[in-house]
Amino acid sequence: GAPQFDGAMKVQRLVGIDRNHGKLLDQPWQVSGHLKATAASALLKKAEFHYGSDDHGLKLTGVADLTFGKKARFKAELSGRQLDLDSVLGAGDAHSSPGDAVRKLVALAGNAFRPPIPMQFGIGIDAVTLGGGSVQNVRGDISADGSGWNLNDFEFLAPGYTQAKVSGRLAVADSGAV
């Protein structure tokens, strides 16, 4: 007698183009996978997330779990092989700094930096192009509680074979990340 769904799911936003100037307005994105949902929760298995064009976009795979109700929360484990963030950000220029690229990511994410419910992401990405350099073996946990984001045991191999490990809080002001 309770509502439920068990089957394939696909949600997408198509690209928007300014007819007067021929410029890209929105990047296309798509989320798909096997969804099992009830009134209490939704579990997305074999999830695939695509953002941007087929040639230069991002692709992540994994599993996501959303709990509804008074103690709503979102938890996901995501992985990817190779992400070219410079292409997605339109920063194919090798002279842009990683800091500039991170600021563009924050601006792109907009209100996602203030999620309405607690969120937690486990991340595992083999290689990321960012700020003209290659960052390898990106692993860690990212969580949000509404007032900011926490990086927990976030580690990566930076250009120059520098092993880095970061933990801390990313605070959010009205003007963006601080």
Coordinates of N, CA and C in Angstrom, one line a residue:
G1 N 0.8 -1.2 0.0 CA 0.0 0.0 0.0 C 0.8 1.3 0.0
A2 N 2.2 1.2 0.2 CA 3.0 2.4 0.2 C 3.6 2.7 -1.1
P3 N 3.7 3.9 -1.5 CA 4.2 4.2 -2.9 C 5.7 3.8 -3.0
Q4 N 6.1 3.2 -4.1 CA 7.5 2.9 -4.3 C 7.8 2.8 -5.8
F5 N 9.1 2.9 -6.1 CA 9.5 2.8 -7.5 C 10.8 2.0 -7.6
D6 N 10.9 1.1 -8.5 CA 12.1 0.3 -8.7 C 12.3 0.2 -10.2
G7 N 13.3 1.0 -10.8 CA 13.5 0.9 -12.2 C 14.6 1.9 -12.6
A8 N 14.7 2.1 -13.9 CA 15.7 3.0 -14.5 C 15.2 4.5 -14.4
M9 N 16.2 5.4 -14.2 CA 15.9 6.8 -14.1 C 16.9 7.6 -14.9
K10 N 16.4 8.6 -15.5 CA 17.3 9.5 -16.3 C 16.7 10.9 -16.2
V11 N 17.5 11.8 -15.8 CA 17.2 13.2 -15.7 C 18.2 14.0 -16.4
Q12 N 17.8 15.0 -17.2 CA 18.8 15.7 -18.0 C 18.4 17.1 -18.3
R13 N 19.4 18.0 -18.4 CA 19.1 19.4 -18.9 C 19.9 19.5 -20.2
L14 N 19.2 19.9 -21.2 CA 19.8 20.1 -22.5 C 20.5 21.4 -22.6
V15 N 21.4 21.6 -23.6 CA 22.2 22.8 -23.7 C 21.3 23.9 -24.2
G16 N 21.5 25.1 -23.7 CA 20.8 26.3 -24.1 C 21.8 27.2 -24.9
I17 N 21.3 27.7 -26.1 CA 22.1 28.6 -26.9 C 21.4 29.9 -27.1
D18 N 22.1 31.0 -27.0 CA 21.6 32.3 -27.3 C 21.5 32.5 -28.8
R19 N 20.3 32.6 -29.3 CA 20.0 32.6 -30.7 C 20.6 33.9 -31.3
N20 N 20.7 35.0 -30.6 CA 21.2 36.2 -31.2 C 22.7 36.3 -31.3
H21 N 23.4 35.6 -30.4 CA 24.8 35.7 -30.4 C 25.5 34.3 -30.6
G22 N 24.7 33.3 -30.6 CA 25.3 31.9 -30.9 C 26.2 31.4 -29.8
K23 N 26.0 32.0 -28.6 CA 26.8 31.6 -27.4 C 26.1 30.5 -26.6
L24 N 26.9 29.7 -25.9 CA 26.4 28.7 -25.1 C 25.9 29.3 -23.8
L25 N 24.6 29.1 -23.4 CA 24.1 29.7 -22.2 C 24.2 28.7 -21.0
D26 N 23.9 27.5 -21.2 CA 24.0 26.5 -20.1 C 24.7 25.2 -20.6
Q27 N 25.5 24.6 -19.7 CA 26.1 23.4 -20.0 C 25.1 22.3 -19.8
P28 N 25.0 21.3 -20.7 CA 24.1 20.2 -20.5 C 24.6 19.3 -19.4
W29 N 23.7 18.6 -18.7 CA 24.0 17.6 -17.7 C 23.0 16.5 -17.7
Q30 N 23.4 15.4 -17.1 CA 22.5 14.2 -17.1 C 22.9 13.4 -15.9
V31 N 21.9 12.8 -15.3 CA 22.1 11.9 -14.2 C 21.2 10.7 -14.5
S32 N 21.8 9.5 -14.5 CA 21.0 8.3 -14.8 C 21.5 7.1 -13.9
G33 N 20.7 6.1 -13.8 CA 21.0 4.9 -13.0 C 19.8 4.1 -12.7
H34 N 20.0 3.2 -11.7 CA 18.9 2.3 -11.3 C 18.4 2.9 -10.0
L35 N 17.1 3.3 -9.9 CA 16.5 4.0 -8.8 C 15.6 3.1 -8.1
K36 N 15.8 3.0 -6.7 CA 14.8 2.3 -5.9 C 14.4 3.3 -4.8
A37 N 13.1 3.7 -4.9 CA 12.6 4.8 -4.1 C 11.3 4.4 -3.3
T38 N 11.3 4.8 -2.1 CA 10.1 4.7 -1.3 C 9.7 6.1 -0.7
A39 N 8.7 6.1 0.2 CA 8.4 7.4 0.8 C 9.4 7.8 1.8
A40 N 10.3 6.9 2.2 CA 11.3 7.2 3.2 C 12.7 7.5 2.6
S41 N 13.0 7.0 1.5 CA 14.4 7.1 0.9 C 14.4 6.8 -0.6
A42 N 15.5 7.2 -1.2 CA 15.8 6.9 -2.6 C 17.2 6.4 -2.7
L43 N 17.5 5.3 -3.4 CA 18.8 4.8 -3.6 C 19.1 4.7 -5.1
L44 N 20.1 5.4 -5.5 CA 20.5 5.3 -7.0 C 21.7 4.5 -7.1
K45 N 21.6 3.4 -7.7 CA 22.8 2.5 -8.0 C 23.2 2.6 -9.4
K46 N 24.4 2.2 -9.7 CA 25.0 2.3 -11.0 C 24.8 3.7 -11.6
A47 N 24.9 4.7 -10.7 CA 24.7 6.1 -11.1 C 25.8 6.6 -12.1
E48 N 25.4 7.4 -13.0 CA 26.3 8.1 -13.9 C 25.9 9.6 -14.0
F49 N 26.9 10.4 -13.8 CA 26.6 11.9 -13.8 C 27.5 12.4 -14.9
H50 N 26.9 13.1 -15.9 CA 27.7 13.7 -17.0 C 27.4 15.2 -16.9
Y51 N 28.4 16.1 -17.0 CA 28.3 17.5 -17.1 C 29.1 18.1 -18.2
G52 N 28.5 18.8 -19.1 CA 29.2 19.4 -20.2 C 29.1 18.6 -21.4
S53 N 29.9 18.9 -22.4 CA 29.8 18.3 -23.7 C 30.4 16.9 -23.6
D54 N 30.1 16.0 -24.6 CA 30.6 14.7 -24.7 C 32.2 14.7 -24.8
D55 N 32.7 15.7 -25.6 CA 34.1 15.8 -25.8 C 34.9 16.3 -24.6
H56 N 34.4 17.3 -23.9 CA 35.1 18.0 -22.8 C 34.4 18.0 -21.5
G57 N 33.4 17.1 -21.3 CA 32.7 17.1 -20.1 C 33.2 16.3 -19.0
L58 N 32.5 16.3 -17.9 CA 32.9 15.5 -16.7 C 32.0 14.2 -16.7
K59 N 32.6 13.1 -16.2 CA 31.8 11.9 -16.0 C 32.2 11.3 -14.7
L60 N 31.2 11.1 -13.9 CA 31.4 10.4 -12.6 C 30.4 9.3 -12.5
T61 N 30.8 8.2 -11.8 CA 30.0 7.1 -11.6 C 29.9 6.8 -10.1
G62 N 28.9 6.1 -9.7 CA 28.9 5.7 -8.2 C 27.5 5.3 -7.8
V63 N 27.3 5.6 -6.5 CA 26.0 5.3 -5.8 C 25.6 6.5 -5.0
A64 N 24.3 6.8 -4.9 CA 23.8 7.9 -4.1 C 22.6 7.4 -3.3
D65 N 22.5 7.9 -2.0 CA 21.4 7.5 -1.1 C 20.9 8.8 -0.5
L66 N 19.6 9.0 -0.6 CA 18.9 10.2 -0.1 C 17.8 9.7 0.9
T67 N 17.9 10.2 2.1 CA 16.9 9.9 3.1 C 16.0 11.1 3.3
F68 N 14.7 10.9 3.3 CA 13.7 12.0 3.4 C 13.3 12.1 4.9
G69 N 12.5 13.1 5.2 CA 11.9 13.3 6.5 C 12.7 14.4 7.3
K70 N 12.4 14.4 8.7 CA 13.0 15.3 9.6 C 14.5 15.3 9.6
K71 N 15.1 14.1 9.5 CA 16.5 14.0 9.5 C 17.0 13.6 8.1
A72 N 16.6 14.4 7.1 CA 16.9 14.2 5.7 C 18.4 14.3 5.6
R73 N 19.0 13.5 4.7 CA 20.5 13.6 4.4 C 20.7 13.0 3.0
F74 N 21.9 13.4 2.4 CA 22.3 12.9 1.1 C 23.7 12.3 1.3
K75 N 23.9 11.1 0.8 CA 25.3 10.5 0.9 C 25.6 9.9 -0.5
A76 N 26.8 10.1 -1.0 CA 27.2 9.5 -2.3 C 28.6 9.1 -2.3
E77 N 28.9 8.1 -3.1 CA 30.3 7.7 -3.3 C 30.5 7.8 -4.8
L78 N 31.4 8.7 -5.2 CA 31.6 9.0 -6.7 C 33.1 8.7 -7.1
S79 N 33.2 8.2 -8.3 CA 34.5 8.0 -8.8 C 34.6 8.4 -10.3
G80 N 35.8 8.7 -10.7 CA 36.0 9.1 -12.1 C 37.4 8.7 -12.5
R81 N 37.6 8.6 -13.8 CA 38.9 8.2 -14.3 C 39.7 9.5 -14.6
Q82 N 39.2 10.4 -15.4 CA 40.0 11.6 -15.8 C 39.0 12.7 -16.0
L83 N 39.2 13.8 -15.2 CA 38.3 15.0 -15.3 C 39.1 16.1 -15.8
D84 N 38.7 16.8 -16.9 CA 39.3 18.0 -17.3 C 38.5 19.2 -16.9
L85 N 38.8 19.7 -15.7 CA 38.0 20.8 -15.2 C 38.3 22.1 -16.0
D86 N 39.5 22.3 -16.5 CA 39.8 23.4 -17.3 C 38.9 23.6 -18.5
S87 N 38.6 22.5 -19.2 CA 37.8 22.5 -20.4 C 36.3 22.9 -20.0
V88 N 35.9 22.3 -18.9 CA 34.5 22.6 -18.4 C 34.4 24.1 -18.0
L89 N 35.4 24.6 -17.4 CA 35.4 26.0 -17.0 C 35.7 27.0 -18.1
G90 N 36.1 26.5 -19.3 CA 36.5 27.3 -20.3 C 37.8 28.0 -20.1
A91 N 38.7 27.3 -19.4 CA 40.0 27.8 -19.0 C 41.0 26.9 -19.6
G92 N 41.0 26.8 -21.0 CA 42.0 26.0 -21.6 C 43.4 26.6 -21.6
D93 N 43.4 27.8 -21.1 CA 44.7 28.5 -21.0 C 45.6 27.9 -19.9
A94 N 46.7 27.5 -20.2 CA 47.6 26.9 -19.3 C 48.2 27.9 -18.3
H95 N 47.9 29.2 -18.5 CA 48.4 30.2 -17.6 C 47.5 30.5 -16.4
S96 N 46.3 29.9 -16.4 CA 45.4 30.2 -15.3 C 45.9 29.4 -14.1
S97 N 45.7 30.0 -12.9 CA 46.2 29.3 -11.7 C 45.2 28.3 -11.1
P98 N 45.6 27.4 -10.3 CA 44.6 26.5 -9.7 C 43.6 27.3 -8.8
G99 N 44.1 28.3 -8.2 CA 43.2 29.2 -7.4 C 42.1 29.8 -8.2
D100 N 42.5 30.3 -9.4 CA 41.5 30.9 -10.3 C 40.4 29.8 -10.7
A101 N 40.9 28.6 -11.0 CA 40.0 27.5 -11.4 C 39.1 27.2 -10.2
V102 N 39.6 27.1 -9.0 CA 38.7 26.8 -7.9 C 37.7 27.9 -7.7
R103 N 38.0 29.2 -7.8 CA 37.1 30.3 -7.7 C 36.0 30.1 -8.8
K104 N 36.4 29.7 -10.0 CA 35.4 29.5 -11.1 C 34.4 28.4 -10.7
L105 N 35.0 27.3 -10.1 CA 34.1 26.2 -9.7 C 33.1 26.6 -8.7
V106 N 33.6 27.4 -7.7 CA 32.7 27.9 -6.7 C 31.6 28.8 -7.3
A107 N 31.9 29.7 -8.2 CA 30.9 30.5 -8.9 C 30.0 29.7 -9.7
L108 N 30.5 28.6 -10.4 CA 29.6 27.7 -11.2 C 28.6 27.0 -10.3
A109 N 29.1 26.5 -9.2 CA 28.2 25.8 -8.3 C 27.1 26.6 -7.7
G110 N 27.3 27.9 -7.5 CA 26.3 28.8 -7.0 C 25.7 28.3 -5.7
N111 N 24.4 28.2 -5.6 CA 23.7 27.9 -4.4 C 24.0 26.5 -3.9
A112 N 24.6 25.6 -4.7 CA 24.9 24.3 -4.2 C 25.9 24.3 -3.0
F113 N 26.5 25.5 -2.8 CA 27.4 25.6 -1.7 C 26.7 25.8 -0.4
R114 N 25.4 25.9 -0.5 CA 24.5 26.1 0.7 C 23.4 25.0 0.6
P115 N 23.7 23.8 0.8 CA 22.7 22.7 0.6 C 21.7 22.8 1.7
P116 N 20.4 22.5 1.4 CA 19.4 22.6 2.5 C 19.4 21.4 3.5
I117 N 20.1 20.3 3.1 CA 20.2 19.2 4.0 C 21.7 18.8 4.1
P118 N 22.0 18.0 5.2 CA 23.4 17.6 5.3 C 23.8 16.7 4.1
M119 N 25.0 16.8 3.6 CA 25.5 16.0 2.5 C 26.8 15.5 2.8
Q120 N 27.1 14.3 2.2 CA 28.5 13.7 2.3 C 28.8 13.0 1.0
F121 N 30.0 13.3 0.6 CA 30.5 12.7 -0.7 C 31.9 12.0 -0.4
G122 N 32.0 10.8 -0.9 CA 33.3 10.1 -0.9 C 33.7 10.3 -2.4
I123 N 34.9 10.7 -2.6 CA 35.4 11.0 -3.9 C 36.7 10.2 -4.2
G124 N 36.8 9.7 -5.4 CA 37.9 9.0 -5.9 C 38.1 9.2 -7.4
I125 N 39.1 10.0 -7.7 CA 39.3 10.4 -9.1 C 40.8 10.2 -9.5
D126 N 41.0 9.5 -10.6 CA 42.4 9.1 -10.9 C 43.2 10.3 -11.4
A127 N 42.7 11.2 -12.2 CA 43.4 12.4 -12.7 C 42.5 13.5 -13.0
V128 N 42.9 14.7 -12.6 CA 42.1 15.9 -12.8 C 43.1 17.0 -13.4
T129 N 42.6 17.6 -14.5 CA 43.3 18.7 -15.1 C 42.7 20.0 -14.5
L130 N 43.5 20.8 -13.8 CA 43.1 22.0 -13.1 C 44.2 23.0 -13.1
G131 N 43.8 24.2 -13.6 CA 44.8 25.3 -13.6 C 46.0 25.0 -14.5
G132 N 45.8 24.3 -15.5 CA 46.9 24.0 -16.5 C 47.8 22.8 -16.0
G133 N 47.5 22.3 -14.8 CA 48.3 21.2 -14.4 C 47.5 19.9 -14.1
S134 N 48.2 18.8 -13.8 CA 47.5 17.5 -13.6 C 47.7 17.2 -12.1
V135 N 46.5 16.9 -11.5 CA 46.5 16.4 -10.1 C 46.0 15.0 -10.2
Q136 N 46.7 14.1 -9.5 CA 46.5 12.7 -9.6 C 46.0 12.1 -8.3
N137 N 45.3 11.0 -8.4 CA 44.9 10.2 -7.2 C 44.2 11.0 -6.2
V138 N 43.2 11.7 -6.6 CA 42.4 12.6 -5.7 C 41.4 11.6 -5.0
R139 N 41.5 11.7 -3.6 CA 40.7 10.8 -2.8 C 40.3 11.6 -1.5
G140 N 39.2 11.4 -1.0 CA 38.8 12.0 0.3 C 37.3 12.1 0.4
D141 N 36.9 12.7 1.5 CA 35.5 12.9 1.9 C 35.2 14.3 2.0
I142 N 34.0 14.7 1.5 CA 33.6 16.1 1.5 C 32.2 16.1 2.2
S143 N 32.0 16.9 3.2 CA 30.6 16.9 3.8 C 30.2 18.4 3.9
A144 N 28.9 18.6 4.0 CA 28.3 19.9 4.2 C 27.2 19.8 5.2
D145 N 27.1 20.9 6.0 CA 26.1 21.0 7.0 C 25.2 22.3 6.9
G146 N 25.3 23.0 5.8 CA 24.5 24.2 5.6 C 25.2 25.5 5.8
S147 N 26.3 25.5 6.7 CA 27.0 26.7 6.9 C 28.4 26.6 6.3
G148 N 28.7 25.5 5.7 CA 30.0 25.4 5.0 C 30.3 23.9 4.7
W149 N 31.4 23.7 4.1 CA 31.8 22.4 3.6 C 33.1 22.0 4.4
N150 N 33.2 20.7 4.7 CA 34.3 20.1 5.4 C 35.1 19.2 4.4
L151 N 36.4 19.3 4.4 CA 37.2 18.4 3.6 C 37.9 17.5 4.7
N152 N 37.6 16.2 4.5 CA 38.2 15.2 5.5 C 39.1 14.3 4.8
D153 N 40.4 14.3 5.2 CA 41.4 13.4 4.7 C 41.4 13.5 3.2
F154 N 41.4 14.6 2.6 CA 41.4 14.8 1.2 C 42.8 14.8 0.7
E155 N 43.2 13.9 -0.1 CA 44.6 13.8 -0.5 C 44.7 13.6 -2.0
F156 N 45.9 14.1 -2.5 CA 46.1 14.1 -4.0 C 47.6 14.2 -4.2
L157 N 48.0 13.9 -5.4 CA 49.4 14.0 -5.9 C 49.4 15.2 -6.8
A158 N 50.0 16.3 -6.4 CA 50.0 17.6 -7.1 C 51.1 17.6 -8.2
P159 N 51.1 18.6 -9.1 CA 52.2 18.6 -10.1 C 53.5 18.7 -9.4
G160 N 54.5 18.1 -9.9 CA 55.8 18.1 -9.3 C 56.0 16.9 -8.3
Y161 N 55.0 16.0 -8.4 CA 55.0 14.8 -7.5 C 55.0 15.2 -6.0
T162 N 54.2 16.2 -5.7 CA 54.0 16.6 -4.3 C 52.8 16.0 -3.7
Q163 N 53.0 15.1 -2.7 CA 51.8 14.5 -2.1 C 51.2 15.5 -1.1
A164 N 49.9 15.7 -1.2 CA 49.3 16.7 -0.3 C 48.1 16.0 0.4
K165 N 47.9 16.4 1.6 CA 46.7 15.9 2.4 C 46.1 17.2 3.0
V166 N 44.8 17.3 2.8 CA 44.1 18.5 3.3 C 42.9 18.1 4.1
S167 N 42.7 18.7 5.2 CA 41.5 18.6 6.0 C 41.1 20.0 6.5
G168 N 39.9 20.3 6.6 CA 39.5 21.6 7.1 C 38.1 22.0 6.6
R169 N 37.8 23.3 6.9 CA 36.5 23.8 6.6 C 36.5 24.9 5.5
L170 N 35.6 24.8 4.6 CA 35.5 25.8 3.5 C 34.2 26.6 3.9
A171 N 34.4 27.8 4.4 CA 33.3 28.6 4.8 C 32.7 29.3 3.6
V172 N 31.4 29.6 3.7 CA 30.7 30.3 2.6 C 30.1 31.6 3.0
A173 N 30.5 32.7 2.4 CA 29.9 34.0 2.6 C 29.0 34.3 1.5
D174 N 28.2 35.4 1.6 CA 27.3 35.8 0.5 C 28.0 36.0 -0.8
S175 N 29.3 36.4 -0.8 CA 30.1 36.6 -2.0 C 30.7 35.4 -2.6
G176 N 30.6 34.2 -1.9 CA 31.1 33.0 -2.4 C 32.0 32.3 -1.3
A177 N 32.9 31.4 -1.7 CA 33.7 30.7 -0.8 C 34.8 31.6 -0.2
V178 N 35.1 31.3 1.1 CA 36.1 32.1 1.8 C 37.3 31.2 2.2

